[in-house]
Structures are given as C-alpha cells and as structure tokens.
mmCIF file of C-alpha atoms and ligand atoms in Angstrom:
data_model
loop_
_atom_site.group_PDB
_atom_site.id
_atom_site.type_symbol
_atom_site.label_atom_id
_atom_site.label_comp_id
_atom_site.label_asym_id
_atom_site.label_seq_id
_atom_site.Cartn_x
_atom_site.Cartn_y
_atom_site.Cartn_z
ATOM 1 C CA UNK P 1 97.861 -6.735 49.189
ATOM 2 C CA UNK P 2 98.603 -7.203 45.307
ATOM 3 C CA UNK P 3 98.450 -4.739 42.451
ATOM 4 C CA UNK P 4 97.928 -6.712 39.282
ATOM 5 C CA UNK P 5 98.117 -5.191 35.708
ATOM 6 C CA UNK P 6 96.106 -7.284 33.474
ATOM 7 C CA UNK P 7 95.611 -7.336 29.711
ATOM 8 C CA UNK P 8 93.675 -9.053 27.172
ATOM 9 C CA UNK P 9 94.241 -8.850 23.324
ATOM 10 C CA UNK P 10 92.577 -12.310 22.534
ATOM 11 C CA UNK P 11 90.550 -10.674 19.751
ATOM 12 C CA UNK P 12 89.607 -6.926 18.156
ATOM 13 C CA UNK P 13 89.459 -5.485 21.713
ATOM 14 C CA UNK P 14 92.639 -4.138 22.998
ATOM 15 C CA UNK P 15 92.415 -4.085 27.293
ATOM 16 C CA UNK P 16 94.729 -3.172 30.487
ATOM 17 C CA UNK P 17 93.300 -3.522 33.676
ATOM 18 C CA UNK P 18 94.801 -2.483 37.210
ATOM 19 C CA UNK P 19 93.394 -4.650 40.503
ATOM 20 C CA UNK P 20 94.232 -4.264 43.563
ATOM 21 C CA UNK P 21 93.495 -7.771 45.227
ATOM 22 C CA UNK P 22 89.906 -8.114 43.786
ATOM 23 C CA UNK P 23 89.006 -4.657 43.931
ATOM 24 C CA UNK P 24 88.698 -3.028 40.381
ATOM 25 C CA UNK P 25 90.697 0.413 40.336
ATOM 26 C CA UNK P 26 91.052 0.843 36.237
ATOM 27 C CA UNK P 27 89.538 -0.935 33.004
ATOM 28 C CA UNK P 28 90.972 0.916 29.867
ATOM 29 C CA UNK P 29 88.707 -0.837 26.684
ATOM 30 C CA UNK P 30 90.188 0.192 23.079
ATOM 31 C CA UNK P 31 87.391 -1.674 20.761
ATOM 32 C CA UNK P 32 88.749 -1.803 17.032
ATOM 33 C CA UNK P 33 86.413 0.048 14.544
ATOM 34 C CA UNK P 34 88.389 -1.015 11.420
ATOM 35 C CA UNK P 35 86.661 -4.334 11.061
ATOM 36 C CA UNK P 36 83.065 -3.032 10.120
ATOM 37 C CA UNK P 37 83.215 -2.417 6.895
ATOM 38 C CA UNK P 38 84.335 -6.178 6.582
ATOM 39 C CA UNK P 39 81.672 -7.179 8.326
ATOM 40 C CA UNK P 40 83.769 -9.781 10.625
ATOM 41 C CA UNK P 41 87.153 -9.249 12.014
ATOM 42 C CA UNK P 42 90.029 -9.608 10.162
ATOM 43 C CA UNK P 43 92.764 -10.825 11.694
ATOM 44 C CA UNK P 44 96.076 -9.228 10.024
ATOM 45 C CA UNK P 45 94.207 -5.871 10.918
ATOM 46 C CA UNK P 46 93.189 -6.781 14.525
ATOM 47 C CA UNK P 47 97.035 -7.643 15.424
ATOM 48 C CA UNK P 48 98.052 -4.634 14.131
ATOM 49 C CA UNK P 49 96.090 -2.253 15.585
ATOM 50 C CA UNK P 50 96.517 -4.239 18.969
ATOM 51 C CA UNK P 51 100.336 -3.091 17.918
ATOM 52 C CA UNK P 52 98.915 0.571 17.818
ATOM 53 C CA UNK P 53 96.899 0.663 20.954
ATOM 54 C CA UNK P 54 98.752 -1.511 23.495
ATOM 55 C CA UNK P 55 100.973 0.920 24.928
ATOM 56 C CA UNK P 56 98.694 3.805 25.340
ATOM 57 C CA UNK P 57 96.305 1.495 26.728
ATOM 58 C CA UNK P 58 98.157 0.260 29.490
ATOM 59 C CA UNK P 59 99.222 3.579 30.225
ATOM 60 C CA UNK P 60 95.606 4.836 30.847
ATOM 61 C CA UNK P 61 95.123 2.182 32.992
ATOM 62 C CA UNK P 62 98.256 2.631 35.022
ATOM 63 C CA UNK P 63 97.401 6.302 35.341
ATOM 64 C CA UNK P 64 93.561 5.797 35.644
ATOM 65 C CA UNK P 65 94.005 3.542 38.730
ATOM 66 C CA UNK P 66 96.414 5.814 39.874
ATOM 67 C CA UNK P 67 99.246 3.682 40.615
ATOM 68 C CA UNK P 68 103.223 3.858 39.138
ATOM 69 C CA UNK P 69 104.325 0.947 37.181
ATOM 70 C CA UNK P 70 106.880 0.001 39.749
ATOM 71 C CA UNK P 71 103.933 -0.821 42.267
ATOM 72 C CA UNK P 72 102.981 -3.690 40.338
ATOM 73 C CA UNK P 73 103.112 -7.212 42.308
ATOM 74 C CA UNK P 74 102.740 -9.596 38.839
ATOM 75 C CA UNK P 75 101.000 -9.197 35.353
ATOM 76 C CA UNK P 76 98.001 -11.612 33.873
ATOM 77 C CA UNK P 77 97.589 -11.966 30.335
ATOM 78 C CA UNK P 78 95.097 -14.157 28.057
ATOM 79 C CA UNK P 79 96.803 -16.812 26.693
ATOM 80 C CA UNK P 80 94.402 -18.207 24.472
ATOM 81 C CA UNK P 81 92.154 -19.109 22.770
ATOM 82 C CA UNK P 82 91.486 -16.329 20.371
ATOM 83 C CA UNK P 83 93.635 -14.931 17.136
ATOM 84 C CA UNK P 84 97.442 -15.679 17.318
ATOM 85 C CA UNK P 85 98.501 -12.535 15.540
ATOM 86 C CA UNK P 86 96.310 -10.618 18.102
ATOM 87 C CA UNK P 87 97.403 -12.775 21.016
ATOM 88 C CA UNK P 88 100.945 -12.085 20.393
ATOM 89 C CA UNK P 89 100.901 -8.957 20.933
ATOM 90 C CA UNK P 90 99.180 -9.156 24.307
ATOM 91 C CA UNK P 91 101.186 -12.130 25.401
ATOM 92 C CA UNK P 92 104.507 -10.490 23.767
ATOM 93 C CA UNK P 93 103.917 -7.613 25.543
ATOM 94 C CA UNK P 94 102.753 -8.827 28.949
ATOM 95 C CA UNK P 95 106.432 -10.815 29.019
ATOM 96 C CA UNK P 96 108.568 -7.596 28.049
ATOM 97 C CA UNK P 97 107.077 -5.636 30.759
ATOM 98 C CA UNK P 98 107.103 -8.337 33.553
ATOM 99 C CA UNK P 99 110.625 -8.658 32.824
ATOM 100 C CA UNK P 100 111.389 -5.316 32.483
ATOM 101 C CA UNK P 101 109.956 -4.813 36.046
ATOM 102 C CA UNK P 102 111.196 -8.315 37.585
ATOM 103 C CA UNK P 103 108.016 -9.336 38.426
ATOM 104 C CA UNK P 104 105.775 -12.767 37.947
ATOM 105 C CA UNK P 105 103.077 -13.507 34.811
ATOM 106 C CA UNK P 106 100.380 -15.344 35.168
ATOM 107 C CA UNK P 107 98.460 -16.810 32.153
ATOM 108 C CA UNK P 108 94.866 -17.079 31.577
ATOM 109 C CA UNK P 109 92.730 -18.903 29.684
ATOM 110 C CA UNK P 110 90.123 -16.497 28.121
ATOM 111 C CA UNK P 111 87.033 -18.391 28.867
ATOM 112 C CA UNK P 112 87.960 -19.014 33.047
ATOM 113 C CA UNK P 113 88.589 -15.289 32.817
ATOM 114 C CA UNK P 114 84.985 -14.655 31.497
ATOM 115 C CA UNK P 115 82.735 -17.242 33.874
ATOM 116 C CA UNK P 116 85.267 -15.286 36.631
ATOM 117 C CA UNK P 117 83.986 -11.558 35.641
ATOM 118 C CA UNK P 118 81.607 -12.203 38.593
ATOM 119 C CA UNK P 119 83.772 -11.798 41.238
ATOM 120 C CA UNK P 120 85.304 -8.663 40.385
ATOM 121 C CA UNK P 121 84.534 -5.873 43.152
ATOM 122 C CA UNK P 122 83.666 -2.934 41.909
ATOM 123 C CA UNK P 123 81.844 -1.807 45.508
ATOM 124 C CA UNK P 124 82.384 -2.824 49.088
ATOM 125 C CA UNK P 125 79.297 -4.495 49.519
ATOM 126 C CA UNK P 126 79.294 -7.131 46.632
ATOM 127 C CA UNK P 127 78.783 -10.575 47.430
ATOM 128 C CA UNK P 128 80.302 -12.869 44.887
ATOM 129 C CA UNK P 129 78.856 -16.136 43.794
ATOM 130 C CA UNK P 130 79.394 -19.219 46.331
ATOM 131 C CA UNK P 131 80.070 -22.640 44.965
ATOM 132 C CA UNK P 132 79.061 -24.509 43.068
ATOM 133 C CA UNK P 133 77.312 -22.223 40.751
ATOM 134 C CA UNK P 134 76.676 -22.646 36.879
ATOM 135 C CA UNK P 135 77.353 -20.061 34.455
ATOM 136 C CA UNK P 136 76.037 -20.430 30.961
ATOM 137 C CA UNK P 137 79.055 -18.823 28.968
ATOM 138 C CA UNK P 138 77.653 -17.135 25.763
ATOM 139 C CA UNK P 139 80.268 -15.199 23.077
ATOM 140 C CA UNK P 140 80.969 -14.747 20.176
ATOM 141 C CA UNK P 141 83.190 -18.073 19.558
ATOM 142 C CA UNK P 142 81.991 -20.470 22.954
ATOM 143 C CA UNK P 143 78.643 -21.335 24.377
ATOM 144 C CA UNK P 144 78.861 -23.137 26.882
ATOM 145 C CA UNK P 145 77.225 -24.396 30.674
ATOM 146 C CA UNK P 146 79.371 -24.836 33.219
ATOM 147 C CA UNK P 147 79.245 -25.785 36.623
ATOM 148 C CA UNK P 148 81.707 -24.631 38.831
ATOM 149 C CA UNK P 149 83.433 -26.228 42.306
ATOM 150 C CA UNK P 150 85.572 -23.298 43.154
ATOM 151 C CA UNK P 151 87.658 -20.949 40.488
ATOM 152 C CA UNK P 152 89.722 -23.754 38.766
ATOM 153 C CA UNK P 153 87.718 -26.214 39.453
ATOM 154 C CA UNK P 154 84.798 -26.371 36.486
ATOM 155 C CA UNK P 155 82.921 -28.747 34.499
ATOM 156 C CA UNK P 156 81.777 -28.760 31.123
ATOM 157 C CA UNK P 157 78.161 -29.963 31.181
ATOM 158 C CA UNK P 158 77.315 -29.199 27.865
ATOM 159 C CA UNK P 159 78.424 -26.954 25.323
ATOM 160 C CA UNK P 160 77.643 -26.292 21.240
ATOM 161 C CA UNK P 161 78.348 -28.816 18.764
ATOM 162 C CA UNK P 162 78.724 -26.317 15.697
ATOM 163 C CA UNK P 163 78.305 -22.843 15.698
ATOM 164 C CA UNK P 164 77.934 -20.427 18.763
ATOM 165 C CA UNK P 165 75.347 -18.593 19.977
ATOM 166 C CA UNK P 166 76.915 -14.795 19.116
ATOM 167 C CA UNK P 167 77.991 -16.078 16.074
ATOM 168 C CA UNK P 168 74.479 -17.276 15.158
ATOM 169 C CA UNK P 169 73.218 -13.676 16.317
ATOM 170 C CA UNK P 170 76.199 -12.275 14.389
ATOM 171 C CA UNK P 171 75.037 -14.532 11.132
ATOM 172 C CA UNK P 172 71.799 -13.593 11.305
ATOM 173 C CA UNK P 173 72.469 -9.853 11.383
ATOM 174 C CA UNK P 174 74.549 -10.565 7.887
ATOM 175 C CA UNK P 175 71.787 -12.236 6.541
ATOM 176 C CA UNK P 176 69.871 -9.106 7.067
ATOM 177 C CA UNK P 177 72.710 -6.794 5.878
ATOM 178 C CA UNK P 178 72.215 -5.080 9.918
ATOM 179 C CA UNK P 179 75.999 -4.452 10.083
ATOM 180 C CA UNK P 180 78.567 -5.914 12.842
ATOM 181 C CA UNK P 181 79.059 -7.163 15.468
ATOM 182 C CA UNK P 182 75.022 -8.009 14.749
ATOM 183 C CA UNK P 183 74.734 -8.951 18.654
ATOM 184 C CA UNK P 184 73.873 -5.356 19.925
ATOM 185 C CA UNK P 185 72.006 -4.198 16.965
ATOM 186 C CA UNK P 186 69.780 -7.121 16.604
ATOM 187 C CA UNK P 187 69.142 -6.366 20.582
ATOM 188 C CA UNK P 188 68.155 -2.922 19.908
ATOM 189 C CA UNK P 189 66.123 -3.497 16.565
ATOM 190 C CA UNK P 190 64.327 -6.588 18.774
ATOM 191 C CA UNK P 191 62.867 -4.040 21.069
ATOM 192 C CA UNK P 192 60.230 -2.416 18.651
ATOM 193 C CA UNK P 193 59.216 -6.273 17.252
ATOM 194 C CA UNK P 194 57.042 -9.269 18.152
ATOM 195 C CA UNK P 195 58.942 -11.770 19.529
ATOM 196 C CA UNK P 196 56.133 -14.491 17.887
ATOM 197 C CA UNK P 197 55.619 -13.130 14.954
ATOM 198 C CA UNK P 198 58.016 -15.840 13.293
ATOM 199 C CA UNK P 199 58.741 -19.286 14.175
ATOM 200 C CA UNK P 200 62.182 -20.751 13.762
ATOM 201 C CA UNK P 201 63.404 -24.424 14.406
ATOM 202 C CA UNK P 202 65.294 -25.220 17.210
ATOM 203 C CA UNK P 203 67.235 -28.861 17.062
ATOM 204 C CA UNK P 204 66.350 -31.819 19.027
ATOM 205 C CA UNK P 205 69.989 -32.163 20.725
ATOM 206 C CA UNK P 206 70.549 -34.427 22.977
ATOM 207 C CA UNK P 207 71.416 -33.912 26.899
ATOM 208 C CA UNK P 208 73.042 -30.247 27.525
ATOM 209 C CA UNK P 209 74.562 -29.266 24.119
ATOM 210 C CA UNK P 210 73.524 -26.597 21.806
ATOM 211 C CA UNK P 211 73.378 -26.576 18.320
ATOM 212 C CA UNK P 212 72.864 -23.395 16.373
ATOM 213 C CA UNK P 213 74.422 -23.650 12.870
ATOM 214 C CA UNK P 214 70.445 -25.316 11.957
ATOM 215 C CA UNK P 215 69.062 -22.448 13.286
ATOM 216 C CA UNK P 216 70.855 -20.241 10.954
ATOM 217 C CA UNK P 217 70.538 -21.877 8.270
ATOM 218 C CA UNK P 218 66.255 -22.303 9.424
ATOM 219 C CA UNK P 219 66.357 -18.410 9.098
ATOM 220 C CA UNK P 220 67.750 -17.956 5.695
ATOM 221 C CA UNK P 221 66.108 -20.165 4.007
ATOM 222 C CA UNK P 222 62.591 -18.707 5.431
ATOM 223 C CA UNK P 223 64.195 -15.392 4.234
ATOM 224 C CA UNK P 224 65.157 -16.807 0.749
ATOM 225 C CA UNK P 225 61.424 -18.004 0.394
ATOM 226 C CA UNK P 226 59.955 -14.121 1.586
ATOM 227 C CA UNK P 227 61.994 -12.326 -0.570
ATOM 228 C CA UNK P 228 61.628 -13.996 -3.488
ATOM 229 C CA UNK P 229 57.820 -12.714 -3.420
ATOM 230 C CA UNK P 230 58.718 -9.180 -1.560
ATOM 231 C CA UNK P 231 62.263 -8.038 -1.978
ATOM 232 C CA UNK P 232 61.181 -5.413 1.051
ATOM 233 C CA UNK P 233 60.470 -8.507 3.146
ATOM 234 C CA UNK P 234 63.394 -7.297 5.553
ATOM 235 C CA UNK P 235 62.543 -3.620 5.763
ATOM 236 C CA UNK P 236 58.989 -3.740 6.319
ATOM 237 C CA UNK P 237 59.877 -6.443 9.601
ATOM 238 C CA UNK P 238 63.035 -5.529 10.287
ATOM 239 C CA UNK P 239 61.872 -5.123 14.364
ATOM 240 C CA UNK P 240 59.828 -8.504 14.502
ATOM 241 C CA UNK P 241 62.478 -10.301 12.552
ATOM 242 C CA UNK P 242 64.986 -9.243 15.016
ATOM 243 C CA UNK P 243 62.981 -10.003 18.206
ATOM 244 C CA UNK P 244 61.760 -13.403 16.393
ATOM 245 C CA UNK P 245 65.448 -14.477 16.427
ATOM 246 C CA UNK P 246 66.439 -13.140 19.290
ATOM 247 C CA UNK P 247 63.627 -14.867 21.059
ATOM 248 C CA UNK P 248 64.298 -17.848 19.112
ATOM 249 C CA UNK P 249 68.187 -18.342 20.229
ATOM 250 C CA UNK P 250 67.827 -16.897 23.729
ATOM 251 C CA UNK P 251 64.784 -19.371 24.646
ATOM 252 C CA UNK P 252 66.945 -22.309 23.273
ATOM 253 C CA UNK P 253 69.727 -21.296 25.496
ATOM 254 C CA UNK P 254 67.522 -20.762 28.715
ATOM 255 C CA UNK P 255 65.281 -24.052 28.379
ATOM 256 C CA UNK P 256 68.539 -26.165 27.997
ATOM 257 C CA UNK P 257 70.343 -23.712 30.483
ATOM 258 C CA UNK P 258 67.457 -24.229 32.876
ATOM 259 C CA UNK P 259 67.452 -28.165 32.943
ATOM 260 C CA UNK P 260 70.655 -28.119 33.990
ATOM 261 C CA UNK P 261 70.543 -26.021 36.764
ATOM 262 C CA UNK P 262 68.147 -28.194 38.187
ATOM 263 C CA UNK P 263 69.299 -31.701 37.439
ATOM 264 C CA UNK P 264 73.011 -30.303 38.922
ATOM 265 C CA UNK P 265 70.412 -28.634 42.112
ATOM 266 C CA UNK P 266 72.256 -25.323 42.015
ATOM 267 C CA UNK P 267 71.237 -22.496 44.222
ATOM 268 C CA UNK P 268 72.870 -19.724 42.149
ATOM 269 C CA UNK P 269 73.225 -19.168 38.732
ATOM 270 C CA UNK P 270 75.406 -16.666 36.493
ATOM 271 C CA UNK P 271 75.426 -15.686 32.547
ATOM 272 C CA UNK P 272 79.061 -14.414 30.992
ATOM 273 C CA UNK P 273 80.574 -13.592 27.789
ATOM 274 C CA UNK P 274 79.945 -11.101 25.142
ATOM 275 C CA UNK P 275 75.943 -12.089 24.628
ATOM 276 C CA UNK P 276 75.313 -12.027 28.107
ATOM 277 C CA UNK P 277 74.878 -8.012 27.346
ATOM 278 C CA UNK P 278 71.887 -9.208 25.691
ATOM 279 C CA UNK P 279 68.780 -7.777 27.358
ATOM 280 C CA UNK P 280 66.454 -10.900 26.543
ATOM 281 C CA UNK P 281 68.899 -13.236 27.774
ATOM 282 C CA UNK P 282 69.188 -11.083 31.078
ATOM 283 C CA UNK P 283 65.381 -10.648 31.655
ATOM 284 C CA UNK P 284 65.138 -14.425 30.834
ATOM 285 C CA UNK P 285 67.830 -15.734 33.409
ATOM 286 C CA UNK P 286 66.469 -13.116 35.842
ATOM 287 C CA UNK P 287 62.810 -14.660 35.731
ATOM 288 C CA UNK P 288 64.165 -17.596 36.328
ATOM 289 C CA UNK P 289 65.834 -16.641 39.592
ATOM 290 C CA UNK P 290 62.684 -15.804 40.333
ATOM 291 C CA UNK P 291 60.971 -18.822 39.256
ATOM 292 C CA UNK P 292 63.485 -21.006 41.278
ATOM 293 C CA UNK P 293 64.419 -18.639 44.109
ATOM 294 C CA UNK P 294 67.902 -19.063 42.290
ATOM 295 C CA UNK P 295 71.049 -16.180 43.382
ATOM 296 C CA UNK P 296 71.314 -14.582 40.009
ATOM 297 C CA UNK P 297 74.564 -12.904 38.835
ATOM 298 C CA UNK P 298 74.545 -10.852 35.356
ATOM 299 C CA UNK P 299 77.707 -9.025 34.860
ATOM 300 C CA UNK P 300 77.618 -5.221 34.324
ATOM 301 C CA UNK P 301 77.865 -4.757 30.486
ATOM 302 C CA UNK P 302 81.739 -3.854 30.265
ATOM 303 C CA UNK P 303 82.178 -7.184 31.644
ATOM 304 C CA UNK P 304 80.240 -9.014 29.118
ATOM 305 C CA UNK P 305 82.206 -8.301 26.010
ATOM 306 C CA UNK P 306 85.716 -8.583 26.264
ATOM 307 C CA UNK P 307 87.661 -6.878 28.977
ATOM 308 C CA UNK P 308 90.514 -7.196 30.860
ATOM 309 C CA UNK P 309 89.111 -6.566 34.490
ATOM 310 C CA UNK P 310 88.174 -10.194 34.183
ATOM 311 C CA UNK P 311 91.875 -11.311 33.135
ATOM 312 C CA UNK P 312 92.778 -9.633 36.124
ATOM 313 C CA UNK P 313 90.407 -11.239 39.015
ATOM 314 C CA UNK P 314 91.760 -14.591 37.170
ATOM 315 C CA UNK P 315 95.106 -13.281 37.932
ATOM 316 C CA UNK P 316 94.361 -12.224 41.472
ATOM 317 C CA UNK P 317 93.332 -15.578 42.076
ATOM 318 C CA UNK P 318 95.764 -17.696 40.449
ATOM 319 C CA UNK P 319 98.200 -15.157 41.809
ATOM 320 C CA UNK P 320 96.721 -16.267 45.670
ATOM 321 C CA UNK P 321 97.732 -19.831 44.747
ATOM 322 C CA UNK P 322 101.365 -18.935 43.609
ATOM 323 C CA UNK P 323 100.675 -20.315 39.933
ATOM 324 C CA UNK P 324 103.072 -17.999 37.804
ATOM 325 C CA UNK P 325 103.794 -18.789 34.216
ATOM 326 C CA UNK P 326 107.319 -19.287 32.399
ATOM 327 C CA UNK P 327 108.234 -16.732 30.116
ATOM 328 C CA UNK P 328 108.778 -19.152 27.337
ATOM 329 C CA UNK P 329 105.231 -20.076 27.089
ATOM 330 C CA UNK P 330 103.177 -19.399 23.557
ATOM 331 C CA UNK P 331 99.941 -18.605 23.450
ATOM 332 C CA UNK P 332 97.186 -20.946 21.980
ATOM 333 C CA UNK P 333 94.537 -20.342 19.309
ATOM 334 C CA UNK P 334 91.968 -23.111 20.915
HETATM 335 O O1 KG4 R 1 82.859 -12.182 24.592
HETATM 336 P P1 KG4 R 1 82.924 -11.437 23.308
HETATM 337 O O2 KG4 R 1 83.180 -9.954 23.363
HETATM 338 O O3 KG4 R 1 84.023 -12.032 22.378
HETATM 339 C C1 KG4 R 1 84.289 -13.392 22.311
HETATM 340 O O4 KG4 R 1 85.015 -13.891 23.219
HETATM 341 O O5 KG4 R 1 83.750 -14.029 21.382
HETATM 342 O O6 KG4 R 1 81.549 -11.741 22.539
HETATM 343 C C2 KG4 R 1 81.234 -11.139 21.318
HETATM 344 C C3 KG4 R 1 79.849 -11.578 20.893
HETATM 345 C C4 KG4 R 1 79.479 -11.156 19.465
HETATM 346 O O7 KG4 R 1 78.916 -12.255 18.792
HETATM 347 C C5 KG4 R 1 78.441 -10.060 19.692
HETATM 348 O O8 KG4 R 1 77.506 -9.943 18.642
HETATM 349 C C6 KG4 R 1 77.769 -10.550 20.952
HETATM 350 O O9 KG4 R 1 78.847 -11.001 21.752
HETATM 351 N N1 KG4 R 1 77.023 -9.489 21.639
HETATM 352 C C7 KG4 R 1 75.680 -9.501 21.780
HETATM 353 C C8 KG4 R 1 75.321 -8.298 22.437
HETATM 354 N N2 KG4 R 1 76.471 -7.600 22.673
HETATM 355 C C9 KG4 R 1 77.503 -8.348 22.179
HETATM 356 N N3 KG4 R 1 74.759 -10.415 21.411
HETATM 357 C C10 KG4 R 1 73.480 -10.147 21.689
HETATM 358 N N4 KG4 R 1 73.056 -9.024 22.291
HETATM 359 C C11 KG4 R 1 73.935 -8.070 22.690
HETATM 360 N N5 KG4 R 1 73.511 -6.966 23.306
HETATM 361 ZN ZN1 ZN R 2 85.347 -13.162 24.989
#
C-alpha cells in the first residue's frame, strides 16, 4: 500500500493531491482568478501565484486526506507540457520535498495524466475502463483521439492540425467579448439557444485529425458581416450564438471521434481534458454509447479541468512499475 502526494502546476491551476494506491483521499484545486481581466493567462503572473499558493496547497491536501507528510511512499509531478515559469514551480517544488523526505519522484506527462483521470477511485464499486479503450482528449491546448493498450501504452490516431478545440471555444467567447476561460460560459449561455439557428463550416480533413483554427475564423467573419448592419447582433442572440458554436465544434469532434471508434472496433470509450466538462460533448458521447452499446466513461467535472488527482493515479501506476525520475530532470514546455 502506497501514499502518493501528487501535484500539478502545468498551467493557472495550482493542485496537490494525496492517493492512497488508486483510491482518492484529497484533491486541493487553487484556480488563479488574476488572469480574467486579461482575458487569457499570462504567464509571469501564473508562476507567481503558483509561488503563492503551492505550499498552502499541499498542506490542505496533506491534512484533508488526513495523513502526516512522513507517510508519504513517493511524489508525482507534471513535467510538461504546459508554461515553464508555472512548471517550475511545481517541478521545483515536488524535488525539494522528495528530498527533504528521502523518498522517490515520479514524472508525468500532463496529457497521460488526463486520458488516466478515469481510473481514479473515488468509491469501492468503480469499474475502470478495460483495454483497449479510446479517449478523445479535449483541453484547452490538445485535442486529441487516442487509443489505448494499457496505461503507457497509447496511440495517437489523430489529433488537431492548428488550433484546439477549448481554444476555439475560448476564441469564440473573445469574439463575443463573453469573458474567460469562454469554455464554461459559452456552455451555460448555449443552454437557452438553438443549436441550428446558425450554420458554421467545418473542414474537410482528412482521416482522424481536427482542424479548428477555420472554424474560428468561419465565425468571425459571419459576425463581422451581422454587425456591420446591427451592432446588437450579439446581444439580441447571444444564447443561439453560443449553442450554434457549441453544436458546431462538439458535432465535429463526435462524428470524427465516432469513426474511429469503430474502424479501431472498441467496446468502451472515454472523453478527458478540460472540455470534456462540456455538457453537449457529454450528452453527445453518452448517446453514442447508446447507439453502439459502447462502455462510456465521462470524468466527474473536477477531473476534467486540471487537477492533480489525475497526476497522482499516473503516479500510482508508474509508481507499480518502479519508474522513478532523477532529480536533475527539467521540465518541458511541449
Ligand atoms: O484541461 P484544461 O483545464 O487545461 C488544459 O490542459 O488546457 O482545459 C481548459 C479548457 C479551456 O479551453 C476551457 O474553456 C475549457 O477547457 N472548458 C470548457 C468547459 N469547461 C472548461 N469548454 C467547454 N465547456 C465547458 N463546460
Ligand atoms: Zn489540462
């Protein structure tokens, strides 16, 4: 039996996270508010206040799960890829502390940690996925679908060529002047609106990639064209505007998501990352479980955005095989 501190600082959410094997016992989640009145995160601000809230953080979590530091079996930290000022502090701090207490790190690559949220146990009844599965991994900088042998063992079967999807979402939301991150507000705003009341092109990619940067760019030039004969364009359809490109990106995902699943002949299926909070995309991926008779896993939403529970079932595993990491190791931006 392991206790694993975990921690993830990859980006403008500061996160410690205590497992014991893969059970979950704490997930402390300090999300950065300074970044949005910029409207985007800005990275000399996100390391610092990383700075600020690392120490307090892991203390909650330490005292949430219950457990003294000195219990602690090894500690997992994201390595990358994210913001280097931000990762340093994580990575800095994950090193001090493992020394400190003479025990193993393990590092962990952001994205594994993400498609792995699914087998955290948060009850005694779960059943996590069985492999292979495919995950379609949707945040804020990756979108991706990936089909998975066993926890280290994945495949990239397609993935976007420009832009990703939250960043489209995120883009779209600045267009309208929603505020940020424009992921949960569009989601919110879409409920009131008619998904069909506007069309948007969707690219003709080839095979399983995405391409979204067209889409964006689709959506403000149809703007550009409304406003310039109603500058209230946006207010008056705020609600269909936002379920119209909400409909527009999730169905994109799904149809592409959805051919791959088949052509690979999976029986289960998951969604991860930061837009998999994203109640379209969940409804969507859940009809077509039902569609397919597919196993489908959507993760709770504080395992969607970013976390550290899921740095910490990465951990547990790679802490099963015996991979440890060498305190001289620097983290990496991509
Ligand atoms: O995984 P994440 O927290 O950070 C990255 O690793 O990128 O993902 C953040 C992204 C942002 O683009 C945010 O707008 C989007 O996830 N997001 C959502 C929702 N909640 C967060 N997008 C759509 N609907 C949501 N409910
Ligand atoms: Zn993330």
């Amino acid at each position: 039996m392991a206790y694993i501190l975990s921690i993830e600082s990859s980006c403008d959410d500061t996160s410690a996270a205590v497992l014991n094997d893969d059970r979950l016992l704490s997930n402390v989640i300090a999300s950065q508010k300074v970044h949005e009145q910029y409207g985007g995160v800005v990275p000399e601000l996100a390391s610092r206040a990383h700075q600020h809230n690392i120490v307090p953080v892991v203390d909650k979590a330490l005292k949430d799960a219950g457990i003294d530091k000195r219990q602690l079996d090894a500690i997992a930290f994201t390595r990358g890829p994210g913001l280097l000022g931000s990762l340093l502090v994580g990575v800095s701090f994950a090193k001090s502390f493992a020394q400190a207490l003479d025990i193993p790190l393990i590092e962990i690559n952001h994205l594994q940690a993400h498609v792995l949220s699914h087998f955290i146990r948060t009850n005694d009844d779960y059943v996590p996925p069985q492999f292979p599965f495919m995950c379609l991994l949707v945040s804020g900088g990756h979108t991706q679908i990936i089909l998975l042998h066993s926890h280290f063992d994945i495949e990239i079967i397609g993935q976007t060529i420009d832009d990703a999807a939250g960043e489209a979402i995120d883009k779209a939301a600045k267009i309208m002047d929603l505020g940020y991150p424009g992921g949960p507000i569009i989601d919110r705003l879409a409920r009131d609106g008619n998904p069909n009341a506007f069309q948007f092109a969707t690219p003709n990619i080839a095979g399983f990639d995405y391409s979204f940067s067209g889409i964006k760019t689709s959506f403000l030039y149809f703007l550009r064209d409304k406003l310039v004969v109603d500058p209230d364009f946006i207010e008056k359809n705020k609600a269909d505007l936002c379920a119209s490109i909400q409909e527009c990106i999730v169905s994109f995902l799904l149809k592409k998501f959805e051919k791959a699943a088949l052509k690979y002949r999976v029986r289960q299926v998951a969604i991860a990352g930061g837009v998999s909070a994203n109640s379209r995309l969940r409804s969507g991926i859940a009809a077509l479980g039902e569609k397919h008779h597919w196993r489908v896993f959507t993760p709770t939403l504080q395992f969607c955005t970013d976390n550290a529970a899921m740095v910490g079932i990465a951990g547990y595993f790679k802490y099963l095989k015996g991979e440890f990491a060498d305190i001289s190791l620097p983290p990496y931006t991509r």
